Short mmCIF file of C-alpha atoms and ligand atoms in Angstrom, two decimals:
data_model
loop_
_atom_site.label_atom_id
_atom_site.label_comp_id
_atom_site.label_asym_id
_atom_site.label_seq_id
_atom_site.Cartn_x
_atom_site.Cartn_y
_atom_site.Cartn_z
CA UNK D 1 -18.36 -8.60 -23.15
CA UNK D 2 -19.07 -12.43 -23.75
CA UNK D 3 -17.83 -12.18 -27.06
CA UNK D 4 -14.71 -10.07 -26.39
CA UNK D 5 -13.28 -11.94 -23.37
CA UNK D 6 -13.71 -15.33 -24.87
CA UNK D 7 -10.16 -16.62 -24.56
CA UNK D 8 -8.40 -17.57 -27.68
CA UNK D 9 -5.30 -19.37 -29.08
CA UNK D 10 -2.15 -17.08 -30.50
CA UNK D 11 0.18 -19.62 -31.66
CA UNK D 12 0.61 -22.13 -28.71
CA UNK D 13 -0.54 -20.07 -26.25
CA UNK D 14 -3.97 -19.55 -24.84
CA UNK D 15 -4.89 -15.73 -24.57
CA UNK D 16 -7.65 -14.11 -22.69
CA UNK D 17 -9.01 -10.50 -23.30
CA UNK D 18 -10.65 -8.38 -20.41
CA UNK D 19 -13.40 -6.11 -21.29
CA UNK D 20 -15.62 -3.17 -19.78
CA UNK D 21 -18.10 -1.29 -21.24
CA UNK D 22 -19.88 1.86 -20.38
CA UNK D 23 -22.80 3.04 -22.42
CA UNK D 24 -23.65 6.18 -23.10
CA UNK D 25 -27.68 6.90 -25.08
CA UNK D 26 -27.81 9.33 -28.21
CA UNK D 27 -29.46 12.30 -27.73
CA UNK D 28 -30.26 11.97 -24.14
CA UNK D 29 -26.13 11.83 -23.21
CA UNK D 30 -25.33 14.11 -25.53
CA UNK D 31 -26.15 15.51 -28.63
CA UNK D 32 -22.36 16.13 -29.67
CA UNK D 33 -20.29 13.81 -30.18
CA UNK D 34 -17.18 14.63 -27.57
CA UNK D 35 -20.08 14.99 -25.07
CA UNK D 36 -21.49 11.71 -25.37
CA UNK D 37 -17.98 10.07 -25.97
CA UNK D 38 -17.20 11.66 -22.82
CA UNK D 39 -20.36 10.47 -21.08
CA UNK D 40 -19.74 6.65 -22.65
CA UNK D 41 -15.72 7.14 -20.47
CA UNK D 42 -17.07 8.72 -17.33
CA UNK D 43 -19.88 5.00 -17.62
CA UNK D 44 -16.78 3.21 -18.05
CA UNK D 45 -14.78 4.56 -15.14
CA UNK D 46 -17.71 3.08 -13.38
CA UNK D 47 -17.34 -0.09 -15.04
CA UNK D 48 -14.19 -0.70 -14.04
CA UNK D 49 -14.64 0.48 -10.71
CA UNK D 50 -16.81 -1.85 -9.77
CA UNK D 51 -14.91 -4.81 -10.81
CA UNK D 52 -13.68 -5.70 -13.95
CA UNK D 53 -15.78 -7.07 -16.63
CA UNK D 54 -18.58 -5.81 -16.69
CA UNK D 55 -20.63 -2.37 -18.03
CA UNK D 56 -22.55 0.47 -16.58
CA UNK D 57 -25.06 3.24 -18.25
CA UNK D 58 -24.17 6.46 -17.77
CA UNK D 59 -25.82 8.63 -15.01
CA UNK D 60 -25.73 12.09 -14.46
CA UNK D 61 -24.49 11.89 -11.45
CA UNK D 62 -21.29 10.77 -12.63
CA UNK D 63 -20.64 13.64 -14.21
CA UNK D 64 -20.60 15.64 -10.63
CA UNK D 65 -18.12 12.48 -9.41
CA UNK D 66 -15.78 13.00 -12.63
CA UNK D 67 -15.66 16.62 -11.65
CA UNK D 68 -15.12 16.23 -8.50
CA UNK D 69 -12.49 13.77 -9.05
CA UNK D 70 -11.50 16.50 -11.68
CA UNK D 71 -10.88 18.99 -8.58
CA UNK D 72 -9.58 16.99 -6.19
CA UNK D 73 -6.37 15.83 -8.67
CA UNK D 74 -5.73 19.37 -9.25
CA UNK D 75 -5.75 20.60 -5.83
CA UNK D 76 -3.36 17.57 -4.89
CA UNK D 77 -1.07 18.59 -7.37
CA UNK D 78 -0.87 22.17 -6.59
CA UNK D 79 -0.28 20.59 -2.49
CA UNK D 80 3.12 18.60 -3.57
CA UNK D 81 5.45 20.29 -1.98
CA UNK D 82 4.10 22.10 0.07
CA UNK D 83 2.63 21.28 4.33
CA UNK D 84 -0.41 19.95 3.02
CA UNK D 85 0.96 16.67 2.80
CA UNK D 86 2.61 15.18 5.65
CA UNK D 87 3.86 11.60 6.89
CA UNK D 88 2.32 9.75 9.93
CA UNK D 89 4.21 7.04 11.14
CA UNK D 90 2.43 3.82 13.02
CA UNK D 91 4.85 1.35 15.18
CA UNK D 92 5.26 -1.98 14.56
CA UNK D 93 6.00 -4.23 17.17
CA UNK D 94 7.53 -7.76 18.47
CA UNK D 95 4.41 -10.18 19.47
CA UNK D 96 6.88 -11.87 21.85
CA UNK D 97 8.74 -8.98 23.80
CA UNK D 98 6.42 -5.83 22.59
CA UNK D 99 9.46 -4.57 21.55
CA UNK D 100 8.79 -1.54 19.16
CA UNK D 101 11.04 -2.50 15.65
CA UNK D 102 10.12 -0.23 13.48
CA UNK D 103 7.56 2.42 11.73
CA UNK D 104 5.39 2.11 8.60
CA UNK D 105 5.15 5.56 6.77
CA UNK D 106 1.69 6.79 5.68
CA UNK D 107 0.52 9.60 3.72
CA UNK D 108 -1.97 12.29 5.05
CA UNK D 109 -3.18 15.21 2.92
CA UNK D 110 -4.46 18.36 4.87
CA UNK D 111 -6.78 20.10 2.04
CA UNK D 112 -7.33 24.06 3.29
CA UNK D 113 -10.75 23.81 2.75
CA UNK D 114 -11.99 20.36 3.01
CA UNK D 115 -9.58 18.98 6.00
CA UNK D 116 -8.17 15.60 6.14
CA UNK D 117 -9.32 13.76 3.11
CA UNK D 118 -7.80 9.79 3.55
CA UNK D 119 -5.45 8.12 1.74
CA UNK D 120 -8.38 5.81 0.55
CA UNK D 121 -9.66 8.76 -1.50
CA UNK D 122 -6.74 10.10 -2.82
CA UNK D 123 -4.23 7.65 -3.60
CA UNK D 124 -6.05 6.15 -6.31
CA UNK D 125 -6.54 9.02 -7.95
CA UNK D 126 -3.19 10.03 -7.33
CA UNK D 127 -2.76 6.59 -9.26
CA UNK D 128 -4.78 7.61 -12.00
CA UNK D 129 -2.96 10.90 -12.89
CA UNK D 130 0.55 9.97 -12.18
CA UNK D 131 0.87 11.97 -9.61
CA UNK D 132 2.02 9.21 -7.34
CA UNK D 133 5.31 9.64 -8.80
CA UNK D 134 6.30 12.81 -7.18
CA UNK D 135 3.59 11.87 -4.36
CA UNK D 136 5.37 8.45 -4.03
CA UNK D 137 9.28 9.87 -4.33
CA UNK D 138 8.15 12.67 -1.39
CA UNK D 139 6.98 10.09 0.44
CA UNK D 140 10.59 7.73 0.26
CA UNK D 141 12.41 10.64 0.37
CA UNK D 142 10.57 12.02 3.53
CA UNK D 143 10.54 8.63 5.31
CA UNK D 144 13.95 8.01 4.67
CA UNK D 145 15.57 11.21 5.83
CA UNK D 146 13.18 11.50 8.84
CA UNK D 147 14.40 7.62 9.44
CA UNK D 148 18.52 8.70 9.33
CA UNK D 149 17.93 11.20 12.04
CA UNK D 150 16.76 8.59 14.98
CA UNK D 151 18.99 7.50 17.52
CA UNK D 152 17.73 3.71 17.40
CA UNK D 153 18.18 2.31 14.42
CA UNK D 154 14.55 1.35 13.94
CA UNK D 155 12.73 -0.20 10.90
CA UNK D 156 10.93 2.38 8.64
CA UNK D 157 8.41 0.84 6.15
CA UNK D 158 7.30 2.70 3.05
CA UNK D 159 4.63 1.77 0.70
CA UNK D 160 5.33 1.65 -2.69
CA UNK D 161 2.46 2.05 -5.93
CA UNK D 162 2.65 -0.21 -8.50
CA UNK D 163 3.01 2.94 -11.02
CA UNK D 164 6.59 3.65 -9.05
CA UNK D 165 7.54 0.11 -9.60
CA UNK D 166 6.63 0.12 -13.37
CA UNK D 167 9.32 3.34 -13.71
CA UNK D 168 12.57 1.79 -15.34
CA UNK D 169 15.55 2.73 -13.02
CA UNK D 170 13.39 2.44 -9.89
CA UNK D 171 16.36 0.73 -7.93
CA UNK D 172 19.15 3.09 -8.55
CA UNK D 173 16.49 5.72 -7.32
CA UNK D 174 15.60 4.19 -4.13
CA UNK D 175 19.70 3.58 -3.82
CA UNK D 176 20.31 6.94 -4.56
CA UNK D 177 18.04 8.14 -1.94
CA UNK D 178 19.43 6.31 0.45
CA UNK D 179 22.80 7.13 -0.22
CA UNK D 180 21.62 10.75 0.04
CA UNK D 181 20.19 10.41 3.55
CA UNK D 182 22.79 8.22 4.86
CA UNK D 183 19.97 5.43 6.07
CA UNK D 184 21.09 2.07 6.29
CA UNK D 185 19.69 0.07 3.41
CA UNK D 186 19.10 -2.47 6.19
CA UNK D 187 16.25 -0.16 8.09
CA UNK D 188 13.98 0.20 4.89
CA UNK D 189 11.54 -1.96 3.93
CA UNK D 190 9.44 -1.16 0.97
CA UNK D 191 5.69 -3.03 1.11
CA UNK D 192 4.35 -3.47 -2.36
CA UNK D 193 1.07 -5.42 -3.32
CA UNK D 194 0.32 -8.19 -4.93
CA UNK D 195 -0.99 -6.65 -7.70
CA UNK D 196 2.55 -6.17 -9.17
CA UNK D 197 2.42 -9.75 -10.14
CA UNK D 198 -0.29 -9.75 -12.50
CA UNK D 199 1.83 -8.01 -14.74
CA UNK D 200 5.42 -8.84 -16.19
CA UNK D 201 6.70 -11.15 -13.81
CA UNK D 202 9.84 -11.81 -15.40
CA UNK D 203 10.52 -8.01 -15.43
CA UNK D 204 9.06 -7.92 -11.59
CA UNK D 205 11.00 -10.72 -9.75
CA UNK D 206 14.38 -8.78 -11.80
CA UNK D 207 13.18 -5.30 -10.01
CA UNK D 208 12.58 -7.11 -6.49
CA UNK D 209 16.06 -8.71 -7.06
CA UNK D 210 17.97 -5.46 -7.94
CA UNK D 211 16.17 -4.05 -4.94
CA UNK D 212 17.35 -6.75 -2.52
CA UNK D 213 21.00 -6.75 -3.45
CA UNK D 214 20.83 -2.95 -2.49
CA UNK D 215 20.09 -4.63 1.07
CA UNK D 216 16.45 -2.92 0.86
CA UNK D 217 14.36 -5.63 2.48
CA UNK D 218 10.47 -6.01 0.75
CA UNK D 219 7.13 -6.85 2.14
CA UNK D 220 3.83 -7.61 0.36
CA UNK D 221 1.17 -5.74 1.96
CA UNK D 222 -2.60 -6.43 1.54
CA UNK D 223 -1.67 -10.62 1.69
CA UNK D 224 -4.53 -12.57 0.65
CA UNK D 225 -6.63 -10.01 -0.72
CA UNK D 226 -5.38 -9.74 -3.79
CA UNK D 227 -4.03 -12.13 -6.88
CA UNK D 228 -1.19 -13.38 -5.18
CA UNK D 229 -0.72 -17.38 -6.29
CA UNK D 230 1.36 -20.14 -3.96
CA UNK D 231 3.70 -20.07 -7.20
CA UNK D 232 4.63 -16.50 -6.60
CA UNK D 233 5.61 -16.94 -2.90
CA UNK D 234 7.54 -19.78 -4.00
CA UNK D 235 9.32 -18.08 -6.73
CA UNK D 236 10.21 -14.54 -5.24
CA UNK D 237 12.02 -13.00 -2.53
CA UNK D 238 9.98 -11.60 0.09
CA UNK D 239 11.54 -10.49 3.41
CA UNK D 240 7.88 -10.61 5.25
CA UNK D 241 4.12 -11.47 4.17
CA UNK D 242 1.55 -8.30 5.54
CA UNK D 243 -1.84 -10.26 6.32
CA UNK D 244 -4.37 -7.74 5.81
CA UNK D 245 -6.65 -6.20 8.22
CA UNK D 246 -10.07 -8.01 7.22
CA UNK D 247 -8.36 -11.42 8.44
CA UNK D 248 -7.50 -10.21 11.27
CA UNK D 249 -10.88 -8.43 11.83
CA UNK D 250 -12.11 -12.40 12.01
CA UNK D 251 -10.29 -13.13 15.42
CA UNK D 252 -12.39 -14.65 17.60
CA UNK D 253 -15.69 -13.88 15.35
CA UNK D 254 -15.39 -16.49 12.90
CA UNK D 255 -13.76 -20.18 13.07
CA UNK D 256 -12.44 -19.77 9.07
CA UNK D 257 -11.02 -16.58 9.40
CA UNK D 258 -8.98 -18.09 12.34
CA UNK D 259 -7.85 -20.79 10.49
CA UNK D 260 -6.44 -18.36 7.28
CA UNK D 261 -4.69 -16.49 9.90
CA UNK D 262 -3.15 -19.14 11.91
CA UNK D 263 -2.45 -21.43 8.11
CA UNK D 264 -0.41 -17.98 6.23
CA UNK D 265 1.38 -17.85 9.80
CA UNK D 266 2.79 -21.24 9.98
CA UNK D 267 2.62 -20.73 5.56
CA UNK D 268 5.18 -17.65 6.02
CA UNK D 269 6.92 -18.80 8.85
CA UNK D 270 8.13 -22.29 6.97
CA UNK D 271 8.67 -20.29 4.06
CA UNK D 272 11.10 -17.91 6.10
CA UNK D 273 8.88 -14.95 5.38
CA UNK D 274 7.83 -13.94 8.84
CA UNK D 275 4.74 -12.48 9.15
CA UNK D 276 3.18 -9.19 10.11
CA UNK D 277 -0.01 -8.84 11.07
CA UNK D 278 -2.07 -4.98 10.76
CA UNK D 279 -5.16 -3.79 12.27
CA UNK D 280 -4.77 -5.27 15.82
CA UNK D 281 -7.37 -3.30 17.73
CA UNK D 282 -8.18 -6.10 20.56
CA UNK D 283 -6.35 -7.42 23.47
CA UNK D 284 -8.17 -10.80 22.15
CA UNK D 285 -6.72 -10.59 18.77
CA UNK D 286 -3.40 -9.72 20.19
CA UNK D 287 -3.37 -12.89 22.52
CA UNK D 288 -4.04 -15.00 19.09
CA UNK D 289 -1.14 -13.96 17.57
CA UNK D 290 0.73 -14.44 20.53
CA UNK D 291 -0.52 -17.88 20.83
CA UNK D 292 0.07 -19.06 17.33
CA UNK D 293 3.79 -17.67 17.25
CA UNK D 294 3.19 -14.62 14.61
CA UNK D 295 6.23 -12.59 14.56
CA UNK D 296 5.18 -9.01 14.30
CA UNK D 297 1.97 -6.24 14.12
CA UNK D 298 0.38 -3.00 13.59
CA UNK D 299 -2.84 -1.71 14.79
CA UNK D 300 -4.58 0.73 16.84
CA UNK D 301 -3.88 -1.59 20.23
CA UNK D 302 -0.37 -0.30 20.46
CA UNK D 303 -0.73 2.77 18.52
CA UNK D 304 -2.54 4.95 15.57
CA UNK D 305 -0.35 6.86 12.77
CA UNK D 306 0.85 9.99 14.31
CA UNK D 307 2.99 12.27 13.63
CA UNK D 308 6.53 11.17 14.46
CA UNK D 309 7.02 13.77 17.18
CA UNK D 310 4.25 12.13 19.42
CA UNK D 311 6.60 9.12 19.53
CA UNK D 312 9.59 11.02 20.02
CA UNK D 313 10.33 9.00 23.36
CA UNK D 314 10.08 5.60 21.17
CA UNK D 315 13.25 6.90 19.09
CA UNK D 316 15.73 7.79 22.14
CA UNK D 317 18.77 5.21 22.09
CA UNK D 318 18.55 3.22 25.28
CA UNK D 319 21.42 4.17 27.99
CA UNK D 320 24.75 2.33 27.77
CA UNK D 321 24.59 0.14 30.19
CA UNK D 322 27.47 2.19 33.01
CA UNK D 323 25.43 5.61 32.26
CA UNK D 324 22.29 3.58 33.63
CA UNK D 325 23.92 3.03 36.62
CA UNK D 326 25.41 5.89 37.49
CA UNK D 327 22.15 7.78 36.53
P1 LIG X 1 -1.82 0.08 4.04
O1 LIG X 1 -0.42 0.27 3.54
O2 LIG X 1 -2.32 -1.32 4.07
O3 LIG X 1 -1.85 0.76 5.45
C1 LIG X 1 -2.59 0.29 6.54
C2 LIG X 1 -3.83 1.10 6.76
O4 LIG X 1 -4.54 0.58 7.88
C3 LIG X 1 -3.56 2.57 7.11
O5 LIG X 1 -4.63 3.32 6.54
C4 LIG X 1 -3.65 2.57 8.63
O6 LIG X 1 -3.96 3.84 9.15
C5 LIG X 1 -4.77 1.59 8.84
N1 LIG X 1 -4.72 0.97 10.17
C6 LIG X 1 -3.62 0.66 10.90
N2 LIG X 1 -3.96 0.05 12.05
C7 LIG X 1 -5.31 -0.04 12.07
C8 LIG X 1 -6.28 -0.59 13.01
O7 LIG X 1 -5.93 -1.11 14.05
N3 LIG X 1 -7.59 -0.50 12.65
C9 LIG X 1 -8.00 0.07 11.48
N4 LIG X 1 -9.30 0.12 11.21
N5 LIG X 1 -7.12 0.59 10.58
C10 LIG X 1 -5.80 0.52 10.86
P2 LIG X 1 -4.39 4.69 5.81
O8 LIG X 1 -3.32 5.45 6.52
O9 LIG X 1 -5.72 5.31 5.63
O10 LIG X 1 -3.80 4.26 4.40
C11 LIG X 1 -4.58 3.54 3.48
C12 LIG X 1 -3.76 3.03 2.33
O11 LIG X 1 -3.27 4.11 1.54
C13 LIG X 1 -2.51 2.25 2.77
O12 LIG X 1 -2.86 0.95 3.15
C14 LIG X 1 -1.70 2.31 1.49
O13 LIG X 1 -2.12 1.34 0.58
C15 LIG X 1 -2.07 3.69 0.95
N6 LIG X 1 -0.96 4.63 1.26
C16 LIG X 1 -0.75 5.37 2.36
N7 LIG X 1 0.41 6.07 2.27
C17 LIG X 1 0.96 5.73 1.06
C18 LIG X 1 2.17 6.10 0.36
O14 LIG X 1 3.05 6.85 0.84
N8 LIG X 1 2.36 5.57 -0.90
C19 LIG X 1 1.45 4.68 -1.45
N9 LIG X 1 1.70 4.21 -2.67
N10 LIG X 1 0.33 4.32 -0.81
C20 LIG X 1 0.08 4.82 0.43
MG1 LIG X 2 1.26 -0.61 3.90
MG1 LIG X 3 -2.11 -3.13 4.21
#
């Protein structure tokens, strides 16, 4: 690993090579050789699991896991489609009126046999096989059309893999879907993470700008957890920074965690990215971001992802103001 991820010049520019191995022993393994390849990839998986960069000796053990993993891909593939899988929406709201804006979409798989298995568990290997595509298109599609049908014209938020935004063409398919449910480009607002920008960002920031001139506003989800640099708020477009949860977890428990909070509110809010906080479970965390001027949040406080008809009374237009009186 020392050897491989030494960094190295290519011309004028300086290179660097990850690496992860996974090690597999001959005969104990596997006396065949696809057998103890396959052992040496199921170490690996491992490997790379647990951070990148480093290696891991095959167990037996992972074996059951790959299997299992094995099953689990197969039985979400076969549930596409069908009422297995299922949207639950969570509100997000104003910190200064309450004011509900908007919904964030999320995923929930019903397996027959097992019950709810989490989004945690399934997404990434929905990830792994590609099957986030279809997964990922049900889940616009879904959001969108559900979206059209409310009388107030509310926010809907949809997460979007970093496998979706790889696909060429990825903007004409979100317009087209929109165009096909007849939702304002306006009310979506697609959260992506911040691992889009290790990649090509020359090829991102053109994607995010396509997007934008559809009117399709974007968030980045996950802030500060992942490999997001000051350069890349400065250089692209974002419509609203997401802090994540374990930030806001720190509210009133420790004095640095306050301080990140309160520094990427005043850091979004001067860069005109507004920010939106998720996982507010306390009436003490909510009085924080009240105090320190955050614009918007999610959490369990003001209410869990449901399905959208246990917040049917959130989506009735409010009253012109004449039928309110004469009602
Ligand atoms: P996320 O987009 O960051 O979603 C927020 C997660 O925090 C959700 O977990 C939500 O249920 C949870 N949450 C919200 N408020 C609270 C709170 O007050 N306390 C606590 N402890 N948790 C709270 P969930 O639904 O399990 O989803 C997990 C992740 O799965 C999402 O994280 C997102 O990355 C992914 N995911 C879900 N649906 C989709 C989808 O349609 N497409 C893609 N690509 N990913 C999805
Ligand atoms: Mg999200
Ligand atoms: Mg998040």
């Amino acid at each position: 690993i020392g050897a491989l991820t030494a960094s190295f010049r290519l011309d004028d520019a300086r290179v660097e090579v990850g690496c992860s191995v996974g090690v597999a022993v001959f005969p104990r393994d596997g006396e065949a050789y696809d057998r103890l390849l396959g052992a040496a990839d199921m170490a690996l998986y491992r490997a790379k699991s647990e951070g990148k960069g480093t290696f891991s000796l095959f167990e037996p053990a992972m074996d059951r896991e790959a299997r299992e993993r094995h099953r689990l891909a197969s039985d979400l593939r076969s549930a596409i489609g069908t009422d297995q899988l299922d949207l639950h929406y969570q509100p997000q709201v104003e910190v200064a009126t309450g004011r509900i804006t908007g919904f964030e979409a999320l995923l929930r798989w019903h397996h027959p046999v097992r019950g709810p298995i989490s989004p945690a568990q399934f997404i990434p290997i929905a990830e792994e096989t590609g099957l986030i595509l279809p997964l990922g298109e049900w889940a616009l599609q879904t959001a969108c059309r559900e979206a059209a049908g409310w009388a107030k014209p509310l926010g809907i938020a949809v997460n979007l893999s970093i496998a979706q935004f790889r696909q060429s063409g990825l903007p004409d398919y979100v317009q087209a879907v929109l165009s096909e449910t007849g939702l304002d480009p306006r009310r979506l607002e697609l959260e992506i993470t911040e691992s889009l920008f290790l990649e090509d960002t020359t090829r991102a920031r053109r994607v995010l700008r396509q997007l934008k001139a559809h009117g399709v506003r974007i968030a980045i989800d996950d802030f500060g957890t992942g490999y997001s640099s000051l350069l890349t708020l400065q250089s692209f477009p974002f419509d609203r920074l997401k802090i994540d949860r374990t930030f806001v977890s720190q509210i009133g428990v420790t004095q640095k965690g306050m301080a990140i909070v309160r520094a990427v509110i005043a850091l979004g809010e001067n860069l005109g990215m507004p920010v939106i906080t998720e996982g507010i479970e306390t009436e003490a965390q909510f009085a924080f971001l009240r105090e320190h001027h955050c614009a918007e949040m999610q959490g369990y406080l003001f209410g869990r992802p449901q399905p959208i008809a246990d917040y049917r009374d959130l989506l009735v237009a409010d009253l012109e103001p004449a039928r309110r009186l004469s009602a």
